[in-house]
Tab-separated table of C-alpha atoms in Angstrom:
chain	number	residue	atom	x	y	z
A	107	MET	CA	-0.956	3.566	-21.646
A	108	SER	CA	-1.614	1.846	-18.190
A	109	ASN	CA	-3.793	3.810	-15.737
A	110	VAL	CA	-2.271	3.200	-12.311
A	111	VAL	CA	-3.880	4.692	-8.883
A	112	ILE	CA	-2.070	5.046	-5.903
A	113	THR	CA	-3.298	5.705	-2.271
A	114	GLY	CA	-1.082	7.616	0.088
A	115	SER	CA	0.416	9.300	-2.825
A	116	ASN	CA	1.005	12.692	-1.693
A	117	ARG	CA	4.567	11.919	0.273
A	118	GLY	CA	6.891	9.222	0.877
A	119	ILE	CA	6.841	6.207	-1.098
A	120	GLY	CA	3.614	6.609	-2.499
A	121	LEU	CA	4.567	10.092	-3.935
A	122	ALA	CA	8.144	8.188	-5.083
A	123	LEU	CA	6.066	5.469	-6.838
A	124	ALA	CA	3.868	8.332	-8.590
A	125	THR	CA	6.717	9.469	-9.967
A	126	LEU	CA	8.423	6.835	-11.349
A	127	PHE	CA	5.401	5.609	-13.173
A	128	LYS	CA	4.610	8.686	-14.291
A	129	GLN	CA	8.119	8.849	-15.915
A	130	GLN	CA	6.996	5.168	-17.614
A	131	GLY	CA	4.388	7.194	-19.477
A	132	CYS	CA	1.523	5.751	-17.338
A	133	LYS	CA	-1.455	8.147	-16.620
A	134	VAL	CA	-1.317	7.830	-12.689
A	135	PHE	CA	-4.304	8.977	-10.111
A	136	GLY	CA	-2.941	10.203	-6.904
A	137	LEU	CA	-5.216	9.544	-4.219
A	138	CYS	CA	-4.624	11.031	-0.922
A	139	ARG	CA	-6.214	12.974	1.823
A	140	HIS	CA	-4.453	16.181	1.492
A	141	THR	CA	-2.103	17.399	-1.440
A	142	SER	CA	1.427	17.998	-1.572
A	143	ASP	CA	3.104	20.803	-3.714
A	144	GLU	CA	5.315	17.935	-4.629
A	145	LEU	CA	2.948	15.745	-5.809
A	146	GLU	CA	1.161	18.757	-7.555
A	147	ALA	CA	4.223	19.148	-9.502
A	148	LEU	CA	4.259	15.767	-11.008
A	149	ASP	CA	1.340	16.791	-12.915
A	150	ILE	CA	-0.865	14.200	-12.575
A	151	ASN	CA	-4.424	13.545	-11.645
A	152	VAL	CA	-4.528	14.037	-8.043
A	153	ILE	CA	-7.733	13.197	-5.908
A	154	THR	CA	-7.972	14.606	-2.582
A	155	GLN	CA	-10.106	14.227	0.584
A	156	ILE	CA	-9.672	10.366	0.139
A	157	ASP	CA	-9.282	8.956	3.468
A	158	VAL	CA	-9.546	5.246	2.668
A	159	ALA	CA	-10.403	4.510	6.077
A	160	THR	CA	-13.804	6.382	5.993
A	161	ASP	CA	-17.028	5.614	4.465
A	162	GLU	CA	-16.501	9.433	2.701
A	163	GLY	CA	-13.460	8.692	2.009
A	164	ILE	CA	-13.924	5.350	-0.262
A	165	HIS	CA	-17.375	7.079	-1.286
A	166	ASN	CA	-15.459	10.054	-2.820
A	167	MET	CA	-12.949	7.509	-4.304
A	168	HIS	CA	-15.304	5.552	-6.117
A	169	THR	CA	-17.237	8.786	-7.577
A	170	SER	CA	-13.905	10.219	-8.157
A	171	LEU	CA	-12.527	7.393	-10.445
A	172	ALA	CA	-15.715	6.449	-11.970
A	173	GLY	CA	-15.492	5.008	-15.231
A	174	VAL	CA	-11.702	5.088	-15.004
A	175	ALA	CA	-10.246	1.269	-15.907
A	176	ILE	CA	-7.708	0.069	-14.068
A	177	ASP	CA	-3.866	-1.208	-14.782
A	178	LEU	CA	-2.883	-1.210	-11.432
A	179	LEU	CA	-4.026	-0.440	-8.093
A	180	ILE	CA	-1.440	0.337	-5.617
A	181	CYS	CA	-2.535	0.548	-1.753
A	182	ASN	CA	0.001	2.390	0.074
A	183	ALA	CA	-1.520	4.361	2.618
A	184	GLY	CA	-0.951	3.112	6.035
A	185	ILE	CA	0.254	4.296	9.599
A	186	LEU	CA	2.610	3.610	12.262
A	187	ARG	CA	1.760	3.976	15.726
A	188	ASP	CA	4.181	2.362	19.133
A	189	GLU	CA	2.370	0.252	21.853
A	190	GLN	CA	4.287	-1.514	24.532
A	191	LEU	CA	3.042	-4.347	26.599
A	192	ALA	CA	3.442	-2.087	29.808
A	193	GLN	CA	1.571	0.806	27.740
A	194	LEU	CA	-1.179	-0.964	25.795
A	195	ASN	CA	-3.477	1.438	23.481
A	196	LEU	CA	-6.327	-0.095	22.283
A	197	ASP	CA	-7.521	2.886	20.314
A	198	THR	CA	-4.294	3.136	18.315
A	199	ILE	CA	-4.415	-0.635	17.584
A	200	ARG	CA	-7.927	-0.427	16.230
A	201	GLN	CA	-7.122	2.840	14.489
A	202	GLN	CA	-4.272	0.977	12.631
A	203	PHE	CA	-6.229	-2.129	11.592
A	204	GLU	CA	-8.687	0.169	10.391
A	205	VAL	CA	-6.273	2.219	7.980
A	206	ASN	CA	-3.608	-0.728	7.384
A	207	ALA	CA	-5.827	-3.753	7.130
A	208	VAL	CA	-9.136	-2.867	6.434
A	209	ALA	CA	-9.040	0.326	4.335
A	210	PRO	CA	-6.739	-1.852	1.724
A	211	LEU	CA	-9.531	-4.053	1.648
A	212	ARG	CA	-12.060	-2.000	1.206
A	213	VAL	CA	-10.472	-0.238	-1.804
A	214	VAL	CA	-9.664	-3.268	-3.540
A	215	ALA	CA	-13.375	-4.323	-2.979
A	216	ALA	CA	-14.699	-1.063	-4.118
A	217	LEU	CA	-12.567	-0.757	-7.435
A	218	GLN	CA	-12.815	-4.454	-8.104
A	219	ASN	CA	-14.978	-4.043	-11.100
A	220	GLN	CA	-12.677	-1.630	-12.635
A	221	LEU	CA	-9.991	-3.592	-12.581
A	222	ASN	CA	-8.872	-4.684	-15.986
A	223	ALA	CA	-8.585	-8.417	-16.839
A	224	GLY	CA	-4.471	-9.376	-16.895
A	225	GLY	CA	-4.229	-6.154	-14.406
A	226	LYS	CA	-2.507	-6.286	-10.993
A	227	VAL	CA	-2.816	-5.225	-7.244
A	228	ALA	CA	0.271	-4.056	-5.185
A	229	MET	CA	-0.151	-4.196	-1.340
A	230	ILE	CA	2.552	-2.262	0.466
A	231	THR	CA	2.636	-4.247	3.626
A	232	SER	CA	5.790	-4.690	6.113
A	233	ARG	CA	7.865	-7.564	7.352
A	234	MET	CA	6.662	-6.632	10.680
A	235	GLY	CA	3.708	-8.162	9.588
A	236	SER	CA	5.930	-11.561	9.634
A	237	ILE	CA	5.280	-14.087	12.845
A	238	GLU	CA	8.102	-15.842	11.675
A	239	ASP	CA	10.235	-13.118	11.351
A	240	ASN	CA	9.343	-11.132	14.684
A	241	THR	CA	12.148	-11.081	17.072
A	242	SER	CA	11.757	-7.957	19.023
A	243	GLY	CA	8.391	-8.073	20.202
A	244	GLY	CA	6.328	-4.809	20.869
A	245	ARG	CA	4.649	-2.491	18.038
A	246	TYR	CA	1.070	-4.657	18.799
A	247	GLY	CA	-0.904	-2.695	16.389
A	248	TYR	CA	1.644	-2.444	13.261
A	249	ARG	CA	2.382	-5.661	13.717
A	250	MET	CA	-1.111	-7.602	14.179
A	251	SER	CA	-2.254	-4.970	11.348
A	252	LYS	CA	0.127	-5.715	8.767
A	253	ALA	CA	-0.277	-9.686	9.667
A	254	ALA	CA	-3.883	-8.825	8.633
A	255	LEU	CA	-3.208	-7.128	5.543
A	256	ASN	CA	-0.822	-10.176	4.421
A	257	ALA	CA	-3.829	-12.807	4.915
A	258	ALA	CA	-6.178	-10.585	3.149
A	259	SER	CA	-3.666	-10.304	0.627
A	260	MET	CA	-3.495	-14.029	-0.105
A	261	SER	CA	-7.349	-14.347	-0.165
A	262	LEU	CA	-7.277	-11.476	-3.067
A	263	SER	CA	-4.861	-13.455	-4.790
A	264	HIS	CA	-7.085	-16.156	-5.201
A	265	ASP	CA	-10.434	-14.347	-5.388
A	266	LEU	CA	-8.906	-12.234	-8.191
A	267	ALA	CA	-7.339	-15.093	-10.234
A	268	HIS	CA	-10.196	-15.569	-12.037
A	269	LYS	CA	-9.718	-12.439	-14.218
A	270	ASN	CA	-6.255	-13.253	-14.090
A	271	ILE	CA	-5.231	-10.377	-11.991
A	272	ALA	CA	-2.236	-10.884	-10.104
A	273	VAL	CA	-1.459	-9.641	-6.236
A	274	GLY	CA	1.550	-8.489	-5.144
A	275	ILE	CA	2.557	-8.381	-1.316
A	276	TYR	CA	5.243	-6.069	-0.885
A	277	HIS	CA	7.917	-4.874	1.871
A	278	PRO	CA	9.361	-1.938	1.347
A	279	GLY	CA	12.502	-1.977	2.905
A	280	TYR	CA	13.655	0.464	6.025
A	281	VAL	CA	12.714	3.670	4.244
A	282	GLN	CA	13.645	7.412	4.955
A	283	THR	CA	9.951	8.628	5.387
A	284	ASP	CA	8.328	10.669	7.910
A	285	MET	CA	6.357	7.465	9.087
A	286	VAL	CA	9.761	6.463	10.895
A	287	ASN	CA	10.918	10.239	11.260
A	288	HIS	CA	13.628	9.905	8.189
A	289	GLY	CA	15.350	7.229	10.111
A	290	GLY	CA	15.496	4.313	7.510
A	291	ASP	CA	18.237	2.732	5.136
A	292	ILE	CA	17.135	3.883	2.052
A	293	SER	CA	15.565	6.550	0.445
A	294	ALA	CA	11.890	6.360	-0.972
A	295	ILE	CA	12.942	6.673	-4.299
A	296	GLU	CA	15.002	3.846	-4.183
A	297	SER	CA	12.521	1.924	-2.599
A	298	ALA	CA	9.919	2.932	-4.890
A	299	SER	CA	12.486	1.766	-7.770
A	300	ARG	CA	12.664	-1.777	-6.592
A	301	LEU	CA	8.924	-1.861	-6.149
A	302	VAL	CA	8.352	-0.734	-9.512
A	303	SER	CA	10.744	-3.496	-10.840
A	304	LEU	CA	8.894	-6.418	-8.582
A	305	ILE	CA	5.321	-4.954	-9.685
A	306	ASN	CA	6.435	-4.650	-13.647
A	307	ASP	CA	7.495	-8.670	-13.148
A	308	LEU	CA	4.435	-9.625	-11.039
A	309	ASP	CA	2.447	-11.871	-12.915
A	310	MET	CA	-0.114	-15.374	-12.099
A	311	ASP	CA	3.092	-17.231	-11.422
A	312	SER	CA	3.896	-14.776	-8.353
A	313	THR	CA	1.037	-13.598	-7.375
A	314	GLY	CA	0.423	-13.996	-3.284
A	315	VAL	CA	3.933	-13.703	-2.708
A	316	PHE	CA	5.504	-11.887	0.274
A	317	LYS	CA	8.401	-10.156	-1.151
A	318	HIS	CA	10.727	-7.775	0.373
A	319	SER	CA	11.444	-4.787	-2.427
A	320	ASN	CA	15.219	-6.454	-2.676
A	321	GLY	CA	13.042	-9.528	-4.192
A	322	GLN	CA	13.418	-11.909	-1.252
A	323	VAL	CA	11.012	-13.919	-0.264
A	324	LEU	CA	9.679	-13.354	2.754
A	325	PRO	CA	8.487	-15.700	5.501
A	326	TRP	CA	4.556	-15.545	7.024
């Protein structure tokens, strides 16, 4: 069975991904700051106290996963804040950079030696990180942090190529989660189902490609 590690797995898209990969027979390691009843009910390997934006969280992750050979690493944890030009909050901008851009890179770097040759890394990003696709402005911290994550993911696709590790860069869609007060247009399980399909098809020919969960290739 494949070993699958998922950050931010206690709710939303992360929980749905953990559910589907468990159904596929994978051994799933669900990482989160705090667990949830829904996550515990999956009967997977739940690892708590993992705040990927902190030194302690990265240390706890590395210690808890010691000796685990990873076939698929999904960096899903992220936050959304709202800044407008007239009310520019630099603290929330910095916070989003730490959680959305720096933390996923730290996770991959910390676990890189445990990634199996021929394995996969999936980065859950957002089309709001697309510069070309920005037609409405605002959301400075989220847009900037996701653009930075896209750039890091592209670099990872090159730096991990020597181990035949493919990197998928995915926009999950506008998903009905707590992050958007459940105002999305698709459910978390539908988004996760699309993502699982893309991840299962991910190979070295599609590494480093920025895709919508519906399969559309997105502009940078």
